[in-house]
mmCIF file of C-alpha atoms and ligand atoms in Angstrom:
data_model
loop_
_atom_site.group_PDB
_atom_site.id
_atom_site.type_symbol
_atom_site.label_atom_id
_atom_site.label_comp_id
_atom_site.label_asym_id
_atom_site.label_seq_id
_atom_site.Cartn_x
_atom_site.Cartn_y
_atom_site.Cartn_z
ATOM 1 C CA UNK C 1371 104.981 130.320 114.775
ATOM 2 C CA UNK C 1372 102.721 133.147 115.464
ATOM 3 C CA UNK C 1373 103.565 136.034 113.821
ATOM 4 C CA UNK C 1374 102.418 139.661 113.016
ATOM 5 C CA UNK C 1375 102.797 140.790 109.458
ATOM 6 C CA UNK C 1376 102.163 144.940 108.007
ATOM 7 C CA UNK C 1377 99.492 144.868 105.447
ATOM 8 C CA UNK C 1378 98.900 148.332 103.210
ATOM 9 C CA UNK C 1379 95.596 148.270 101.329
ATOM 10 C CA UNK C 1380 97.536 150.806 98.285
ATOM 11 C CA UNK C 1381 95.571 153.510 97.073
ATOM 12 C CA UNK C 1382 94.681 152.045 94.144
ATOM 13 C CA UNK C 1383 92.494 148.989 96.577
ATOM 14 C CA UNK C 1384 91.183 151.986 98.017
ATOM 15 C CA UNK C 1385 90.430 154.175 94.505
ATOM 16 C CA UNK C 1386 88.607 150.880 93.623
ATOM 17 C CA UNK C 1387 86.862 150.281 96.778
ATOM 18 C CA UNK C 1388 88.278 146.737 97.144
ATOM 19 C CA UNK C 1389 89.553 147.192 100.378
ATOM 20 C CA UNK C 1390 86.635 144.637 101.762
ATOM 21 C CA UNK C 1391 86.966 142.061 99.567
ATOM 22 C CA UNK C 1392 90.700 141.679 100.458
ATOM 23 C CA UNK C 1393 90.069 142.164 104.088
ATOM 24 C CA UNK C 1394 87.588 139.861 104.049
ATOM 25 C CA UNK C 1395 89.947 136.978 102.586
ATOM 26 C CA UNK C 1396 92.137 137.353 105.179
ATOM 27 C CA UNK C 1397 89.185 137.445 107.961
ATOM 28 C CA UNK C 1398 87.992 134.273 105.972
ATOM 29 C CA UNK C 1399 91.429 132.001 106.630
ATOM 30 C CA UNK C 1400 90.943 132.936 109.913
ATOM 31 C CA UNK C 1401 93.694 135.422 110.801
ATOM 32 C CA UNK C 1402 93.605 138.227 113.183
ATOM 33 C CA UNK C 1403 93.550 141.782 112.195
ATOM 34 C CA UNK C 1404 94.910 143.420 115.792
ATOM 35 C CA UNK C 1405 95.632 146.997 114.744
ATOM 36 C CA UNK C 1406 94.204 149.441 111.400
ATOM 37 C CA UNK C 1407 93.977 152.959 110.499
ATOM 38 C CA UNK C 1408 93.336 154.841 107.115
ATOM 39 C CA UNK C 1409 96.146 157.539 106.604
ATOM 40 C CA UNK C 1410 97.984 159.850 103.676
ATOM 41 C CA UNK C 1411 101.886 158.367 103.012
ATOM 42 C CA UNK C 1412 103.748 161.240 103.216
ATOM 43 C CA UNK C 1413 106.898 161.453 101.205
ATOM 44 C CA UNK C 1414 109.247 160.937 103.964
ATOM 45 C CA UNK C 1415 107.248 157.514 104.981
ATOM 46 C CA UNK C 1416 107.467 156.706 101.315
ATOM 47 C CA UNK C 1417 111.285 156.956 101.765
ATOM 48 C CA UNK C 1418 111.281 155.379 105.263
ATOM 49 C CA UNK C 1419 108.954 152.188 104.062
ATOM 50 C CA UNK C 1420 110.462 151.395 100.752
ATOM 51 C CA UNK C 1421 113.864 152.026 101.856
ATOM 52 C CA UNK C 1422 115.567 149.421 99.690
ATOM 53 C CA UNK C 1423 114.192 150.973 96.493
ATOM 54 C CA UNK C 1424 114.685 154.501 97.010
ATOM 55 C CA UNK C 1425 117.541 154.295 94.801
ATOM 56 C CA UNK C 1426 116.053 152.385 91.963
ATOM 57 C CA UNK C 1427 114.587 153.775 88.885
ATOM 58 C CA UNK C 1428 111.258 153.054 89.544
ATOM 59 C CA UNK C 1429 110.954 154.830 92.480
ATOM 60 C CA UNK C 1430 109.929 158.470 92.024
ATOM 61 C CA UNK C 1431 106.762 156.375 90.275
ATOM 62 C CA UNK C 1432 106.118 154.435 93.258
ATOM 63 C CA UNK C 1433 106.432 157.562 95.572
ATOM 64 C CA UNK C 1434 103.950 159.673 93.256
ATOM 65 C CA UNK C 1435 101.891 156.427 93.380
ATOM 66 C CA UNK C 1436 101.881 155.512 96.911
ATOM 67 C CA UNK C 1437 101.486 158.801 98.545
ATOM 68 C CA UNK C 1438 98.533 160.122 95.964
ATOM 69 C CA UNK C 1439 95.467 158.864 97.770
ATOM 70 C CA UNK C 1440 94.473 157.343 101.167
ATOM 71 C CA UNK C 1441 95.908 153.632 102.558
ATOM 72 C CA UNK C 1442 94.854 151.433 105.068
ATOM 73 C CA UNK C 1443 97.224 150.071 106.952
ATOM 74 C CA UNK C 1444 96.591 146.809 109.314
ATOM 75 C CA UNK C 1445 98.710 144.659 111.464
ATOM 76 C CA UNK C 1446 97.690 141.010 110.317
ATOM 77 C CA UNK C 1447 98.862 138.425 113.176
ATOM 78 C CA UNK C 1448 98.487 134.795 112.690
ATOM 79 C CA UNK C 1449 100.524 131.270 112.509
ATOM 80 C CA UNK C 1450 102.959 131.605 109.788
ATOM 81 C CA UNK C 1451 101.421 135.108 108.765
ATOM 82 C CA UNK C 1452 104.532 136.204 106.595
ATOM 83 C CA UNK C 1453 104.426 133.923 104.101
ATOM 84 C CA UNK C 1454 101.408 132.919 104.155
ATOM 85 C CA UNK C 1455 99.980 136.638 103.218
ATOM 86 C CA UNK C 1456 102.574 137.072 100.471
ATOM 87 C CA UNK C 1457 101.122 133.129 99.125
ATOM 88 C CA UNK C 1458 97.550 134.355 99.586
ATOM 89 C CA UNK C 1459 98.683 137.651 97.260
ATOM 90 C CA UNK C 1460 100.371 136.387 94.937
ATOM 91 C CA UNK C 1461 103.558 137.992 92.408
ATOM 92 C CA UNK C 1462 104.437 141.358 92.659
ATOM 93 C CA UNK C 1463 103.102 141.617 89.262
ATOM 94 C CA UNK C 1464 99.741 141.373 89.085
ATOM 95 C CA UNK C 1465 99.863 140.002 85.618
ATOM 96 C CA UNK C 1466 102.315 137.118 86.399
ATOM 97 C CA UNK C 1467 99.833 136.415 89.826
ATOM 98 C CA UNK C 1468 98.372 133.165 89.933
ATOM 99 C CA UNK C 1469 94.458 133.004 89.848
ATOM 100 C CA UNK C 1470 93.383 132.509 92.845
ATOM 101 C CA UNK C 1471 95.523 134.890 94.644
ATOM 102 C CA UNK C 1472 94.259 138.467 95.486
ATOM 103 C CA UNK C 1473 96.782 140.104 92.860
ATOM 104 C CA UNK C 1474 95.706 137.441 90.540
ATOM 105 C CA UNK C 1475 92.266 138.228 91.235
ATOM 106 C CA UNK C 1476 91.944 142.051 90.809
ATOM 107 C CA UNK C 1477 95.288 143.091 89.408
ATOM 108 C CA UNK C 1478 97.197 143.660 86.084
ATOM 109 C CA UNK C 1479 99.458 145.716 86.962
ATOM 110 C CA UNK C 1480 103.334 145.888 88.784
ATOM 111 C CA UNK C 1481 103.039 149.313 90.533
ATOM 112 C CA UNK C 1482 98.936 149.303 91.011
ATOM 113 C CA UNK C 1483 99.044 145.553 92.733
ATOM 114 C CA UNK C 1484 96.438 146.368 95.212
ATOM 115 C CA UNK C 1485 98.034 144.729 98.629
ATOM 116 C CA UNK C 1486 101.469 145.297 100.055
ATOM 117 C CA UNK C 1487 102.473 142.767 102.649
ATOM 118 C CA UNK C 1488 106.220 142.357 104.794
ATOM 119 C CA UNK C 1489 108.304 139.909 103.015
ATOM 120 C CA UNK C 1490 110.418 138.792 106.411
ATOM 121 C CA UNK C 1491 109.933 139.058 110.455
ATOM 122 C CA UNK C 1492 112.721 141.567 110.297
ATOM 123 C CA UNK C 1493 110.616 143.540 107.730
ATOM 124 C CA UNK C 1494 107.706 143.126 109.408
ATOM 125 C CA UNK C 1495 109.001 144.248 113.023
ATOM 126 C CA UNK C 1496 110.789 147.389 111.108
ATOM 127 C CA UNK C 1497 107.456 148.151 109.057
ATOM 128 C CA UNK C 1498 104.769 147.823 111.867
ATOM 129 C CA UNK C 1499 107.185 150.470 113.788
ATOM 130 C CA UNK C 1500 106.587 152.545 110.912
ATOM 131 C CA UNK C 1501 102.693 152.397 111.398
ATOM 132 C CA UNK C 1502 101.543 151.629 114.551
ATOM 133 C CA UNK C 1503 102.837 152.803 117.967
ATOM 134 C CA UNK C 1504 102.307 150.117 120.829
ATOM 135 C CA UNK C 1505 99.002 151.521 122.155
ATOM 136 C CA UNK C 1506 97.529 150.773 118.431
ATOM 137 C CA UNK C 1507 97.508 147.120 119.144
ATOM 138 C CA UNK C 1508 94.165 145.557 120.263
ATOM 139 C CA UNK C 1509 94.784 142.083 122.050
ATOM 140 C CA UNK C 1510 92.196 140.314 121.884
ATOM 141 C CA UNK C 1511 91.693 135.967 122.145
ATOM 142 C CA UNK C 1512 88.392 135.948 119.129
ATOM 143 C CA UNK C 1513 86.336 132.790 120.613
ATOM 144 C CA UNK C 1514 85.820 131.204 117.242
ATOM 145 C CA UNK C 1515 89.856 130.413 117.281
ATOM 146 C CA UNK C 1516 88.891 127.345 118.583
ATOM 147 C CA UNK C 1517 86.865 126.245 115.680
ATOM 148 C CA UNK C 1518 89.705 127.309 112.961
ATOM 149 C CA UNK C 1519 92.286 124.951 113.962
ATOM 150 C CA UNK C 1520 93.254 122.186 117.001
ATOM 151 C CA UNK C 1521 94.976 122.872 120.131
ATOM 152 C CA UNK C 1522 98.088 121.466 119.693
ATOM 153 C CA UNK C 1523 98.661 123.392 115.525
ATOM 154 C CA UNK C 1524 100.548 126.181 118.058
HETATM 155 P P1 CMP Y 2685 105.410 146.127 97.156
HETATM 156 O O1 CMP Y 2685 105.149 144.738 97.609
HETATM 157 O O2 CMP Y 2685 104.659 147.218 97.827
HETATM 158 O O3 CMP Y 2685 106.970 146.430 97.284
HETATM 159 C C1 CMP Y 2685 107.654 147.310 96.434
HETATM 160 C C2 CMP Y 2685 106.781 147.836 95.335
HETATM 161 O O4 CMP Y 2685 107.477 148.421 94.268
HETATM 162 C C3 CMP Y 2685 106.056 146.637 94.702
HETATM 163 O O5 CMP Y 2685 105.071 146.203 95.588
HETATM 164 C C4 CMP Y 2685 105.583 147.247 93.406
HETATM 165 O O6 CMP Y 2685 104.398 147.996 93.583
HETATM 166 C C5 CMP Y 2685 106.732 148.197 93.089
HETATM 167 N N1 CMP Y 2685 107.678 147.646 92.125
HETATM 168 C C6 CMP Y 2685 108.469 146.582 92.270
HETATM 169 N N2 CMP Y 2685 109.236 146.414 91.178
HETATM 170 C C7 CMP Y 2685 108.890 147.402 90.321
HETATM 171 C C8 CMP Y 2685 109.341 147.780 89.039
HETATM 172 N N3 CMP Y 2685 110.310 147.077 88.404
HETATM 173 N N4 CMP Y 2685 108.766 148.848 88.458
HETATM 174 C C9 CMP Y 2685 107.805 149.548 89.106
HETATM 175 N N5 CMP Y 2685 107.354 149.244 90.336
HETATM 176 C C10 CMP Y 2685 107.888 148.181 90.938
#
């Protein structure tokens, strides 16, 4: 199923200027970035984004973290995006990440695990609203899609 899927290159990808590398796996399997901007996370994003862990313990950390340099922010689209993104970066935990994966790759850490990616459509849908307004999105049929996979793979 084709799917679109919010992708946050977390200021620590950016502090390490890493943000090509892991763009450039996902250009490399072939998916479709379709929207992407730089930006600050305010506080109140913070809040809005990581909703479900606003009340945790961890979370003033994450805030401070998250909000104290510049993301990136992309719309991924592609079959089976979801999942496939959160196999390609591995465990939250960068040490627990499999080799291989882009956490396992480039991370050691839990909080500074590079990549954040939408863990369910309804996630996704509610994230990419956070992000991108509907004019953001760039359409667009690449002509090599042809030579990633055959007609009738959806
Ligand atoms: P992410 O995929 O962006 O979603 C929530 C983030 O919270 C997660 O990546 C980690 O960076 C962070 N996180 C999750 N669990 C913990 C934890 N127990 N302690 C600190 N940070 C955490």
């Amino acid at each position: 199923m084709l799917q679109r899927s919010l992708v946050l290159l977390k200021p620590d990808c950016v502090e390490r200027r890493l943000m090509g590398q892991v763009i450039s796996r996902f250009e490399a399997k072939g998916l479709n970035i379709v929207a992407m901007k730089m930006l600050r996370v305010s506080p109140e994003l913070s809040k809005q984004h990581y909703q479900e862990h606003v009340e945790k313990p961890f979370y003033p950390s994450l805030e401070e973290f998250i909000t104290s340099a510049p993301i990136v922010a992309l719309a991924v689209e592609g079959l089976d995006v979801i999942r496939l993104i959160r196999d390609m970066l591995g465990a939250t935990n960068g040490l627990n990440a499999a080799p291989g994966t882009i956490r396992g790759d480039y991370s050691s850490s839990r909080q500074m695990n590079l990549v954040h990616a939408s863990d369910s459509p309804e996630s996704a849908k509610r994230e990419l609203a956070l992000y991108f307004a509907d004019a953001d999105f760039c359409e667009h049929e690449l002509l090599l899609t042809k030579s990633l996979r055959a007609k009738d793979e959806a």
